[in-house]
Short mmCIF file of C-alpha atoms in Angstrom, two decimals:
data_model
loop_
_atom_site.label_atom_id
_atom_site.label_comp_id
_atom_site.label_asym_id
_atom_site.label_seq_id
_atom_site.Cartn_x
_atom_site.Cartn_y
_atom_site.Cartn_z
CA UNK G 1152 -44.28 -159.20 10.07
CA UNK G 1153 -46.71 -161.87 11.44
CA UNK G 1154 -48.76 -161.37 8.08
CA UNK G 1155 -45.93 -161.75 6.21
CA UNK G 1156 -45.29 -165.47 8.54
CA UNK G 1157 -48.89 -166.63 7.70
CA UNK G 1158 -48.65 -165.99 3.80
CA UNK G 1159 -45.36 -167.78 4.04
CA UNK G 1160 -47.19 -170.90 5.96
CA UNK G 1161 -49.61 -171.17 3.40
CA UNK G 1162 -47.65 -171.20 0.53
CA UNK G 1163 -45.25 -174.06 2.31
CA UNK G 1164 -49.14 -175.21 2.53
CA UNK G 1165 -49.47 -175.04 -1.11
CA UNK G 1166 -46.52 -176.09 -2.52
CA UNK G 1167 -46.13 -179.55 -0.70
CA UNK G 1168 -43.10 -181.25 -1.41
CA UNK G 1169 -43.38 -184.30 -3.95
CA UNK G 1170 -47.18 -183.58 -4.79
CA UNK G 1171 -48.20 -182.02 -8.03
CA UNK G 1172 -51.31 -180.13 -6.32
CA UNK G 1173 -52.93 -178.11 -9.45
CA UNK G 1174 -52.95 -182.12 -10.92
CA UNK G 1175 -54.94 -183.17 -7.46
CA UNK G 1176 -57.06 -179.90 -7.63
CA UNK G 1177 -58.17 -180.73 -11.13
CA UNK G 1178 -58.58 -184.01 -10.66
CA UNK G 1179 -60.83 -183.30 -7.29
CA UNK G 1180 -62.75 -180.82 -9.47
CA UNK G 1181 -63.35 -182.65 -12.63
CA UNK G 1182 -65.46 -184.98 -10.30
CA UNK G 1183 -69.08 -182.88 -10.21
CA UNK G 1184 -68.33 -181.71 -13.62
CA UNK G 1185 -69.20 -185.24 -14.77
CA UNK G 1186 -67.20 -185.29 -17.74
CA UNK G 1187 -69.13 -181.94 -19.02
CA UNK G 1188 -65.59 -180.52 -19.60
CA UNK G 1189 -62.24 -182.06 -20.49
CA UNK G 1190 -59.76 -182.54 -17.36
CA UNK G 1191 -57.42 -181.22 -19.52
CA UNK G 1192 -59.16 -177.84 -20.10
CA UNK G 1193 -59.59 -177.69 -16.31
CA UNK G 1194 -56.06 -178.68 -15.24
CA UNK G 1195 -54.79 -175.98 -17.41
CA UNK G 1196 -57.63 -173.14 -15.61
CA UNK G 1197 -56.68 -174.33 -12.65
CA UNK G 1198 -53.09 -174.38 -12.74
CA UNK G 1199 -53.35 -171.11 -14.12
CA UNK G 1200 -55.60 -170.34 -10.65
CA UNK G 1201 -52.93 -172.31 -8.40
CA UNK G 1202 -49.81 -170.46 -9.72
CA UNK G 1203 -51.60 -167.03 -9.72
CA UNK G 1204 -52.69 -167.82 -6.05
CA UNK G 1205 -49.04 -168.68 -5.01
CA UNK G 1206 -47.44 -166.07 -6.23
CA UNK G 1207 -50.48 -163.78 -4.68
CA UNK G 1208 -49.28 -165.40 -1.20
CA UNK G 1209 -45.96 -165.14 -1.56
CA UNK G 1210 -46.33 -161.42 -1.88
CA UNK G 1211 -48.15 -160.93 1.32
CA UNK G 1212 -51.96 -160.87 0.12
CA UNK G 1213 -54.12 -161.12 2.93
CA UNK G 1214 -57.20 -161.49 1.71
CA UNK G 1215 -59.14 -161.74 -1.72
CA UNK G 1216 -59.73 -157.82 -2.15
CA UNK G 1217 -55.96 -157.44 -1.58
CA UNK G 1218 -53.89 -155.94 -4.60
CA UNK G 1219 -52.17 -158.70 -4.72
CA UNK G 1220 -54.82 -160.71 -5.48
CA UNK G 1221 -55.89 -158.42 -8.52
CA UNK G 1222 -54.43 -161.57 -11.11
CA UNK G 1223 -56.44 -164.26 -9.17
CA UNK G 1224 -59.50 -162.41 -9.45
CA UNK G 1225 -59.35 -161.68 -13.19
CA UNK G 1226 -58.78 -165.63 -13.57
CA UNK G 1227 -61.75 -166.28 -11.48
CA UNK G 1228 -63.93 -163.79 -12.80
CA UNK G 1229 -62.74 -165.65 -16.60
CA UNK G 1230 -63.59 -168.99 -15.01
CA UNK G 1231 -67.07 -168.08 -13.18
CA UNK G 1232 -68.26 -166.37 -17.28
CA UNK G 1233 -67.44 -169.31 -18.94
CA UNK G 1234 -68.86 -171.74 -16.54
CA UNK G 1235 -71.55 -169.83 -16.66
CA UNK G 1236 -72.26 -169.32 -20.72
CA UNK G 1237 -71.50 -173.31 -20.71
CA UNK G 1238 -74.55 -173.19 -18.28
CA UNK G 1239 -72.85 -175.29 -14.85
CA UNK G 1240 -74.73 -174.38 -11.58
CA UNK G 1241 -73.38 -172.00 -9.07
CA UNK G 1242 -72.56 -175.24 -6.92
CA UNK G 1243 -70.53 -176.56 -9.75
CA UNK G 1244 -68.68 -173.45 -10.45
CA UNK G 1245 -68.03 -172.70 -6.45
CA UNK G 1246 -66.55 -176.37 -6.13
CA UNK G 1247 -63.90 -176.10 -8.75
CA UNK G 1248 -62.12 -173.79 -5.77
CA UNK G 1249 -63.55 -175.49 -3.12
CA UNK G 1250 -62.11 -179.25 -3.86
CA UNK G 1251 -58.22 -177.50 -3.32
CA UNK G 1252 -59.52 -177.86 0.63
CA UNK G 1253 -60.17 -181.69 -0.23
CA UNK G 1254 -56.36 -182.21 -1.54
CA UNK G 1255 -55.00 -180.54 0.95
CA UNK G 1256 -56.94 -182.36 4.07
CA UNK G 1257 -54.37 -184.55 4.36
CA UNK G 1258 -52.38 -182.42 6.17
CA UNK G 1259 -55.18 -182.38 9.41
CA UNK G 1260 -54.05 -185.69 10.20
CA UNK G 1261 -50.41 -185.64 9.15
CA UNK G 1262 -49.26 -182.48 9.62
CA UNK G 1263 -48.13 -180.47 12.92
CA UNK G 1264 -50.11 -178.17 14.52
CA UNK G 1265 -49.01 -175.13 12.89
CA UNK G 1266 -50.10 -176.80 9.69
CA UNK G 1267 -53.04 -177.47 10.70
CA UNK G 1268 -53.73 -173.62 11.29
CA UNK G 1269 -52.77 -172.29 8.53
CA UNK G 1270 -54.93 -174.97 6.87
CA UNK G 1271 -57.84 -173.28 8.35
CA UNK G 1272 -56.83 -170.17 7.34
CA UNK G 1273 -56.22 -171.18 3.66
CA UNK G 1274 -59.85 -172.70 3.67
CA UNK G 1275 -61.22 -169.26 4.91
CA UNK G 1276 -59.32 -167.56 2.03
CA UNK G 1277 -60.74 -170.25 -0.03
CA UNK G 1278 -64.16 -169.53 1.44
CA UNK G 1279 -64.02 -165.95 -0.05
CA UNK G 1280 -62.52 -166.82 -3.60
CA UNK G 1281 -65.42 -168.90 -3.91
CA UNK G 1282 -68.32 -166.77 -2.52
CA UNK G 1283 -66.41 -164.52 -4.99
CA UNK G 1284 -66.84 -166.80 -7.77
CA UNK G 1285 -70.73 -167.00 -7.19
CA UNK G 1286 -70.86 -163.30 -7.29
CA UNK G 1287 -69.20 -163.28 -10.86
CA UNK G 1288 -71.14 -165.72 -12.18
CA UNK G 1289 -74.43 -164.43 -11.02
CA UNK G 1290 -73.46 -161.34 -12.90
CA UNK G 1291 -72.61 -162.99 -15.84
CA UNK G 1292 -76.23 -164.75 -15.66
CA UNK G 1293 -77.40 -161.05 -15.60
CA UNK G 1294 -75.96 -159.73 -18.35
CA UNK G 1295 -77.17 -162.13 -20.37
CA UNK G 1296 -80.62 -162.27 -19.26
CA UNK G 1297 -80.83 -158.37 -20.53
CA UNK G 1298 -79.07 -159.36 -23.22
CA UNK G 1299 -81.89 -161.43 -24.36
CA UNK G 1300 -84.11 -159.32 -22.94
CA UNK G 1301 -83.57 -156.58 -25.94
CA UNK G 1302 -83.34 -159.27 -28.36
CA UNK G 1303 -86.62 -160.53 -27.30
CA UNK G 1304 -88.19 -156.84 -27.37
CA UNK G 1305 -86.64 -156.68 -31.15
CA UNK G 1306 -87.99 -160.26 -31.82
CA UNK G 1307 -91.44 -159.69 -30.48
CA UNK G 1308 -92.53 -156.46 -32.56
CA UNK G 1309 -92.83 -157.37 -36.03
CA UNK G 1310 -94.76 -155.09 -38.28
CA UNK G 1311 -96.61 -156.95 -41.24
CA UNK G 1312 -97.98 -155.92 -44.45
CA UNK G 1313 -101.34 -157.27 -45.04
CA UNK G 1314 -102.40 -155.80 -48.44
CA UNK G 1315 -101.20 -152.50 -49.92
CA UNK G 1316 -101.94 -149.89 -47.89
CA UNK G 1317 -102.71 -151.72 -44.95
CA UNK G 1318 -100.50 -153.45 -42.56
CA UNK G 1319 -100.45 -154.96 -39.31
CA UNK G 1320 -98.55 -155.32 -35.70
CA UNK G 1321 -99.69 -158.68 -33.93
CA UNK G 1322 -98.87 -158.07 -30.35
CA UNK G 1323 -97.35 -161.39 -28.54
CA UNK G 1324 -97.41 -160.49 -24.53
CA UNK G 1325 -97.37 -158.04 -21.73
CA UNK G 1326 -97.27 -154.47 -22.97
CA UNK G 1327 -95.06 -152.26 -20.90
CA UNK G 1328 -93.58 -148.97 -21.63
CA UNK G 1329 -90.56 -149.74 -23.19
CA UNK G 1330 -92.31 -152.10 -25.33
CA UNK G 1331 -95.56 -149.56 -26.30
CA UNK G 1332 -92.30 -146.94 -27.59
CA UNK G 1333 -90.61 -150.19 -29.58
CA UNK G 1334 -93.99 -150.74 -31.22
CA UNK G 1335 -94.84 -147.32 -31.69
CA UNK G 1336 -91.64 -146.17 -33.23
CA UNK G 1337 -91.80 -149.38 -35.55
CA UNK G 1338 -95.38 -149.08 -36.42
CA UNK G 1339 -94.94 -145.62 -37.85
CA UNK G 1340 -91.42 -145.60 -39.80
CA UNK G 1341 -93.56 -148.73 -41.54
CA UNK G 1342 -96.60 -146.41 -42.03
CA UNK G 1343 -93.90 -143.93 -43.70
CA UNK G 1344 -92.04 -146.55 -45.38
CA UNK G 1345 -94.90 -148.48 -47.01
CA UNK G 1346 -97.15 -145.52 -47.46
CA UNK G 1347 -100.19 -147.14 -45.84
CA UNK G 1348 -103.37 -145.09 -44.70
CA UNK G 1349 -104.49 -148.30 -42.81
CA UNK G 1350 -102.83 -150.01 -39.37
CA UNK G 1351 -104.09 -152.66 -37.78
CA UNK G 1352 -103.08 -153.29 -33.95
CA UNK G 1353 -103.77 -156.86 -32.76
CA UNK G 1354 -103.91 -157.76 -29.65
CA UNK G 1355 -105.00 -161.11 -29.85
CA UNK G 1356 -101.39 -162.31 -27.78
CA UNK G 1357 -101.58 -160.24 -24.99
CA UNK G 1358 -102.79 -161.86 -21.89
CA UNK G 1359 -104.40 -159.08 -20.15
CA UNK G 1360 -105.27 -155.61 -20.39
CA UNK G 1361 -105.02 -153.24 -17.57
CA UNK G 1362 -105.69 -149.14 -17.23
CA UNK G 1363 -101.39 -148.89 -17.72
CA UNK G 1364 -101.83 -150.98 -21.13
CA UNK G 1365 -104.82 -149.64 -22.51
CA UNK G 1366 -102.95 -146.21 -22.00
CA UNK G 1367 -100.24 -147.21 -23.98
CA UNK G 1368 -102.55 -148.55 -26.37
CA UNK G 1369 -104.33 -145.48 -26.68
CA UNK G 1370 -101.29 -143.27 -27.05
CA UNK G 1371 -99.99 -145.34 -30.29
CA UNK G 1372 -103.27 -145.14 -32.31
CA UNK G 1373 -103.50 -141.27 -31.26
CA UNK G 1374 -99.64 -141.37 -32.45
CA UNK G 1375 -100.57 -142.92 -35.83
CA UNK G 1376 -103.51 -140.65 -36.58
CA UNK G 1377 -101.49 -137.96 -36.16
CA UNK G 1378 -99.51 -139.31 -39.01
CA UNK G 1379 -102.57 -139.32 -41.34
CA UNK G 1380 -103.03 -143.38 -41.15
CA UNK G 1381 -106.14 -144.98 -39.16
CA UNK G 1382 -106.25 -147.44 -36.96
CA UNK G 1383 -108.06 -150.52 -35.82
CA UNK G 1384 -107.65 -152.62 -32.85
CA UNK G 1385 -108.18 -156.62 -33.41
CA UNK G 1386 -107.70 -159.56 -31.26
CA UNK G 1387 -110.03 -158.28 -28.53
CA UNK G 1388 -111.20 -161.29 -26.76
CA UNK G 1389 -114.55 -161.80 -24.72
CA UNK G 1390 -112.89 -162.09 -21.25
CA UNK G 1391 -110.31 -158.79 -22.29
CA UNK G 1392 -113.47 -156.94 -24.08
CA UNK G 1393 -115.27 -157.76 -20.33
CA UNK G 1394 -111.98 -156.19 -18.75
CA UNK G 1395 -112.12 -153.02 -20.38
CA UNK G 1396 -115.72 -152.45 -19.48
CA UNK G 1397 -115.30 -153.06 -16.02
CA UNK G 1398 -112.17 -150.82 -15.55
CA UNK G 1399 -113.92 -147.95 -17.30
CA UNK G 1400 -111.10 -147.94 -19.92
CA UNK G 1401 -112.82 -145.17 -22.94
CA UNK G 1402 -112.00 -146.43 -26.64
CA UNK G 1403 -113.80 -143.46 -27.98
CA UNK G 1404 -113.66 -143.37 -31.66
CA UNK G 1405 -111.19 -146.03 -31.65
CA UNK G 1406 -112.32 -148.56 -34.39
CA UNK G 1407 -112.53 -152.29 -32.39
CA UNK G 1408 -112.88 -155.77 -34.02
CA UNK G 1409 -112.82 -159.28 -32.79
CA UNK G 1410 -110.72 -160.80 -35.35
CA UNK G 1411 -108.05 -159.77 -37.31
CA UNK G 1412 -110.18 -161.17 -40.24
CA UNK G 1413 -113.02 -158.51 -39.59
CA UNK G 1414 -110.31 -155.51 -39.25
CA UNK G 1415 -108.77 -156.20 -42.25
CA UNK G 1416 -111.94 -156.85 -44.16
CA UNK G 1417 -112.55 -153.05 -42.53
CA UNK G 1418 -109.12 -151.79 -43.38
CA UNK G 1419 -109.46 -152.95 -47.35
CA UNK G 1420 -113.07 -151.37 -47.36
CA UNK G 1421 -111.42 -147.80 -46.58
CA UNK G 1422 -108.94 -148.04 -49.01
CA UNK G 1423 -111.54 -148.83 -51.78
CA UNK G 1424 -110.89 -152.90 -52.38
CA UNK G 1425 -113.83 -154.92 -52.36
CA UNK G 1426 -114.07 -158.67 -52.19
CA UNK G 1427 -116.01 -160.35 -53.88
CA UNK G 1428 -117.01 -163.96 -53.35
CA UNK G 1429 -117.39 -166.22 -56.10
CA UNK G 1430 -120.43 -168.62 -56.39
CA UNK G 1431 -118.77 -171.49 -58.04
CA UNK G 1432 -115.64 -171.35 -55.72
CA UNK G 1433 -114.16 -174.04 -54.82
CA UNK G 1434 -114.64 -174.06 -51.36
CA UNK M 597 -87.65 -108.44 -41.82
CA UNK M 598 -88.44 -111.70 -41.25
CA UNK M 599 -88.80 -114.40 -43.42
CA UNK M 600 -92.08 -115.44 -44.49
CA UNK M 601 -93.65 -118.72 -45.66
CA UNK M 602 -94.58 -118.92 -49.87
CA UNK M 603 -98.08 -119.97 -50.21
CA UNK M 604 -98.48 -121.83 -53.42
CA UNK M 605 -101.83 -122.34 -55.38
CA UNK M 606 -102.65 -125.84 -57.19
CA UNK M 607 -106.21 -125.49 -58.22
CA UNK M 608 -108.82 -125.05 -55.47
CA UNK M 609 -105.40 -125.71 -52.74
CA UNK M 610 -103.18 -123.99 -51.13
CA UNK M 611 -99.68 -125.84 -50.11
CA UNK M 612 -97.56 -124.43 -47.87
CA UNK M 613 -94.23 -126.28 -47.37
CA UNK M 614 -92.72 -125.42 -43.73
CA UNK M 615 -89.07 -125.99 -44.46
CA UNK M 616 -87.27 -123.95 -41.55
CA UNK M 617 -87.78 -124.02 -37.57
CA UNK M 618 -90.44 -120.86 -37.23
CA UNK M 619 -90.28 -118.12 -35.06
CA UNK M 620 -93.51 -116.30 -33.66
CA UNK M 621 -93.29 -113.72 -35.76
CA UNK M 622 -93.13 -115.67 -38.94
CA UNK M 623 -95.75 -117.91 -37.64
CA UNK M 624 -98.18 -114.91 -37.67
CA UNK M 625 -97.51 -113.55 -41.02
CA UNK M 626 -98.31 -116.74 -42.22
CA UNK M 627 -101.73 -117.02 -40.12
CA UNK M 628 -102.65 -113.46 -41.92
CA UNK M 629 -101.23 -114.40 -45.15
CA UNK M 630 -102.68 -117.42 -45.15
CA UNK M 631 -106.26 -116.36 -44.32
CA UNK M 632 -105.93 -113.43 -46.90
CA UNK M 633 -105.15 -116.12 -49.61
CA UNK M 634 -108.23 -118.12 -48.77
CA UNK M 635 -110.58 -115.27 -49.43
CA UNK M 636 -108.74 -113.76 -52.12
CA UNK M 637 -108.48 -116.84 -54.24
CA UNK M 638 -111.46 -118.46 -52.30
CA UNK M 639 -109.82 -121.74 -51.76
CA UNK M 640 -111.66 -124.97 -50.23
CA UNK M 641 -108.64 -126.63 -48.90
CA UNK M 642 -105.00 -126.26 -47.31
CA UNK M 643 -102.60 -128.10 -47.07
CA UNK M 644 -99.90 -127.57 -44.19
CA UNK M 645 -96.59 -129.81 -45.41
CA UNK M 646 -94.21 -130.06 -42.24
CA UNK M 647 -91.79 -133.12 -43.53
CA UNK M 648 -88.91 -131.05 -43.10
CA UNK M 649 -89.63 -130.09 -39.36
CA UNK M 650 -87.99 -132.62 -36.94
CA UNK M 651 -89.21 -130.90 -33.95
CA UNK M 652 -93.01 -129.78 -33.30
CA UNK M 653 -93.14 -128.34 -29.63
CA UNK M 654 -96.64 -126.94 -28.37
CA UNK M 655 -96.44 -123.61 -30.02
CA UNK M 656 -96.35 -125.21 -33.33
CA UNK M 657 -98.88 -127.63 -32.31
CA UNK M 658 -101.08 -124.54 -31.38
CA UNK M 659 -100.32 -122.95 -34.51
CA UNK M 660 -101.61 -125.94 -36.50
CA UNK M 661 -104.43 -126.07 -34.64
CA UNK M 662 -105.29 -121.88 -35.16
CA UNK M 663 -104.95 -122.20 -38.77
CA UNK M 664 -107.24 -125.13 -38.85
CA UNK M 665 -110.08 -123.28 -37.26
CA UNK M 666 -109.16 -120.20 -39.24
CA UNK M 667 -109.79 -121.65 -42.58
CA UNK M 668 -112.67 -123.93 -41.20
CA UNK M 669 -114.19 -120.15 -40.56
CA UNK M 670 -113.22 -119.43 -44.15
CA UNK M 671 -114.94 -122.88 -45.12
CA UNK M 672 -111.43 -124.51 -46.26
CA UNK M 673 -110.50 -127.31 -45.13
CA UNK M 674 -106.96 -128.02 -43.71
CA UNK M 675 -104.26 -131.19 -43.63
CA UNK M 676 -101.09 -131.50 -42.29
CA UNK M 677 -99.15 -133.74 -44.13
CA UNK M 678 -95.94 -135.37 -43.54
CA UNK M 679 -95.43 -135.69 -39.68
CA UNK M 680 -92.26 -137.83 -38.93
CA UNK M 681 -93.09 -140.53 -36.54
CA UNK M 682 -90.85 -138.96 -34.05
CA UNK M 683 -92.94 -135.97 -33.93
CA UNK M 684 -95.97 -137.52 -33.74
CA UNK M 685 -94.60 -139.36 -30.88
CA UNK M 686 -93.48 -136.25 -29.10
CA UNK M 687 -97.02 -134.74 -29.47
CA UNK M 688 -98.74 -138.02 -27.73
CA UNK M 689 -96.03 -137.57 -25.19
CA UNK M 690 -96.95 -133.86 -25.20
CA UNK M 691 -100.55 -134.72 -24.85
CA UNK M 692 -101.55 -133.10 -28.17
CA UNK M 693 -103.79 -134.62 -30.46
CA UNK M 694 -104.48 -132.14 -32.73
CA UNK M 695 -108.30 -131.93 -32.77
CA UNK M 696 -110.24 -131.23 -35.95
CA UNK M 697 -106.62 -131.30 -37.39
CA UNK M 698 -106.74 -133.76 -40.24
CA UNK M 699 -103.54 -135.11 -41.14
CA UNK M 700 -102.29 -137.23 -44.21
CA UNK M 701 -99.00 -139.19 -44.39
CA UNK M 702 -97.59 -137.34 -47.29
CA UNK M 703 -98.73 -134.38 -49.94
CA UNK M 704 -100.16 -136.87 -52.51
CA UNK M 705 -102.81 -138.20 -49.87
CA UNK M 706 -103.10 -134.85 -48.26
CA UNK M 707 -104.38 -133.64 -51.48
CA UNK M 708 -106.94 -137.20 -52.31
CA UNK M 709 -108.15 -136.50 -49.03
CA UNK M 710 -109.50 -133.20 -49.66
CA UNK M 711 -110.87 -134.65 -52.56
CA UNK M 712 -113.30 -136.69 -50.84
CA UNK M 713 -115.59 -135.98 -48.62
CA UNK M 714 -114.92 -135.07 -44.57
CA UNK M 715 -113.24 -137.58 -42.64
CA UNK M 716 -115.57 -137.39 -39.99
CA UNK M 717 -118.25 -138.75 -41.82
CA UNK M 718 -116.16 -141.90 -42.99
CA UNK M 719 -115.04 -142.91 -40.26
CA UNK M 720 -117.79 -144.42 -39.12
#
């Protein structure tokens, strides 16, 4: 029954008589948000947040994992998203909740003693709806960092035709295994799709090559010649051509230019085009 | 009786179209049919289509890899034609490669490429 006395306490706490508190609590809030949002947007979340919380109290939740509390943390958890697609801090999400402590300090210096308790224990419970707050927003962050993660992978993987019969993937950063099956997979629907006896890798984008690339690498043009199509590498720069020397990496066979100019120069040769250059040109 | 693979003729060729999942039995009528056929209508090339198979384990792999030596014996050339890129990617994955397989991307290549000469040589 003692809970029940507490819970009681703080709503009294709450719901002060002749002050509009959700009004103070958004106007305490709008403050850090520097007039990034409207105060009438916020009032509204918040008074949403303050009646929730209330009502939470007044049926005996204890803490912020209490059943009870199951409304107030689907309103935070909206809140904490939206702050953080609209891209606010962590601070400035966490302070929304924690400026209700500022309206209600007041009652430290007015209040009796009994106030003044369950003041402290209303800024604990405060304490964990905002630590909550930063743990829904963090997630939020995370989703959408994978979310553009994929979309990046999608982005980053082009496949180019070059001529008939001959086209291209220009590799833009790390390889890693996820991306070496994105690339493969794409590289040889567009070998089926366009036909072409010719593929050109190049790697003149990626940064550095290591044993785990050069694997991957090596399993894509094996891959494609499986298919019937051959493959050149392009792009290889001095410092990456050193690299692969010194780690022992074996091309074999594997047809290697410098520039994507030579390989396709190469590529058009073994499908039977030859350029010719014109005397007179205007070059 | 099971079912066996047709061997078709188109000139100096022989095509044969893999269109159903093979069991080892079938796969070794069609090694002895197939070697038969080279002598008997002395054939320079073959030409193994497997678009219709969506999955190559290492058995088949193997297989591919017999006849190609087989009719390299019988001085015919062989090409698989037609891979789907996610069975080529489940032989890299397998750690196949196919050696002295040649492979073209569909029938119409397969066949251009026996008309020239040996890869080997122009790939240089």
């Amino acid at each position: 029954m003692v809970k029940r006395d507490v819970a009681a306490d703080l709503v009294a706490l709450l719901s002060a008589e002749g002050r509009d508190v959700a009004a103070e609590w958004a106007q305490r809030a709008s403050g850090p948000l520097a007039g990034r949002m409207s105060l009438l947007a916020l009032e509204r979340e918040l008074r949403e947040l303050y009646t929730a919380l209330v009502e939470a109290l007044r049926q005996g939740a204890a803490d912020v994992h209490a059943e009870q509390m199951s409304e107030v943390r689907a309103l935070l958890t909206e809140l904490s998203r939206s702050r953080a697609r609209q891209g606010f801090t962590p601070t400035e999400t966490a302070v929304s909740i924690l400026s209700l402590k500022r309206v209600l300090e007041p009652v430290l210096q007015e209040g009796s003693v009994e106030e003044a308790g369950s003041y402290f224990r209303l800024g604990l419970l405060l304490d964990d709806l905002s630590m909550f707050t930063i743990e829904a927003y963090t997630q939020t962050r995370e989703e959408l960092i994978i979310v553009q993660a994929e979309q990046l992978m999608e982005l980053s993987t082009p496949v180019v035709k070059l001529w008939e019969g001959v086209i291209a993937v220009p590799l833009v950063g790390t390889l890693d295994s996820a991306r070496t099956q994105v690339v493969m997979e794409k590289l040889l629907q567009a070998l089926v799709d366009t036909g072409s006896e010719q593929a050109i890798i190049d790697i003149t984008g990626v940064p550095a090559i290591d044993t785990q690339v050069a694997q991957h690498l090596l399993k894509t043009i094996v891959a494609v010649r499986l298919m019937g199509a051959e493959c050149t590498v392009s792009g290889i720069r001095p410092q990456i051509a050193q690299t692969i020397v010194a780690l022992g990496i074996e091309f074999g066979d594997i047809q290697t230019k410098a520039t994507l100019a030579d390989a396709l120069q190469l590529a058009l040769r073994k499908s039977g085009v030859d350029m010719v250059e014109h005397a007179g040109g205007h070059r | 009786m099971t079912e066996r693979v047709p061997i078709l003729r188109i000139g100096e060729v022989l095509v044969v179209s893999i269109q159903f999942d093979l069991e080892d039995q079938t796969v070794l009528h069609l090694q002895e049919d197939l070697a038969e056929q080279i002598v008997a209508r002395s054939a320079r090339g073959v030409i193994i289509d497997i678009t219709a198979l969506e999955i190559v384990d290492s058995f088949v792999g193997r297989m591919l890899a017999t006849i190609a030596d087989v009719s390299r014996m019988l001085d015919a050339r062989t090409v698989v034609v037609g891979m789907r890129p996610a069975v080529a990617i489940t032989l890299v994955e397998l750690g196949l490669s196919l050696g002295g397989v040649d492979t073209a991307l569909d029938l119409e290549k397969g066949l251009a490429r026996l008309r020239r000469p040996a890869r080997s040589a122009d790939r240089v």
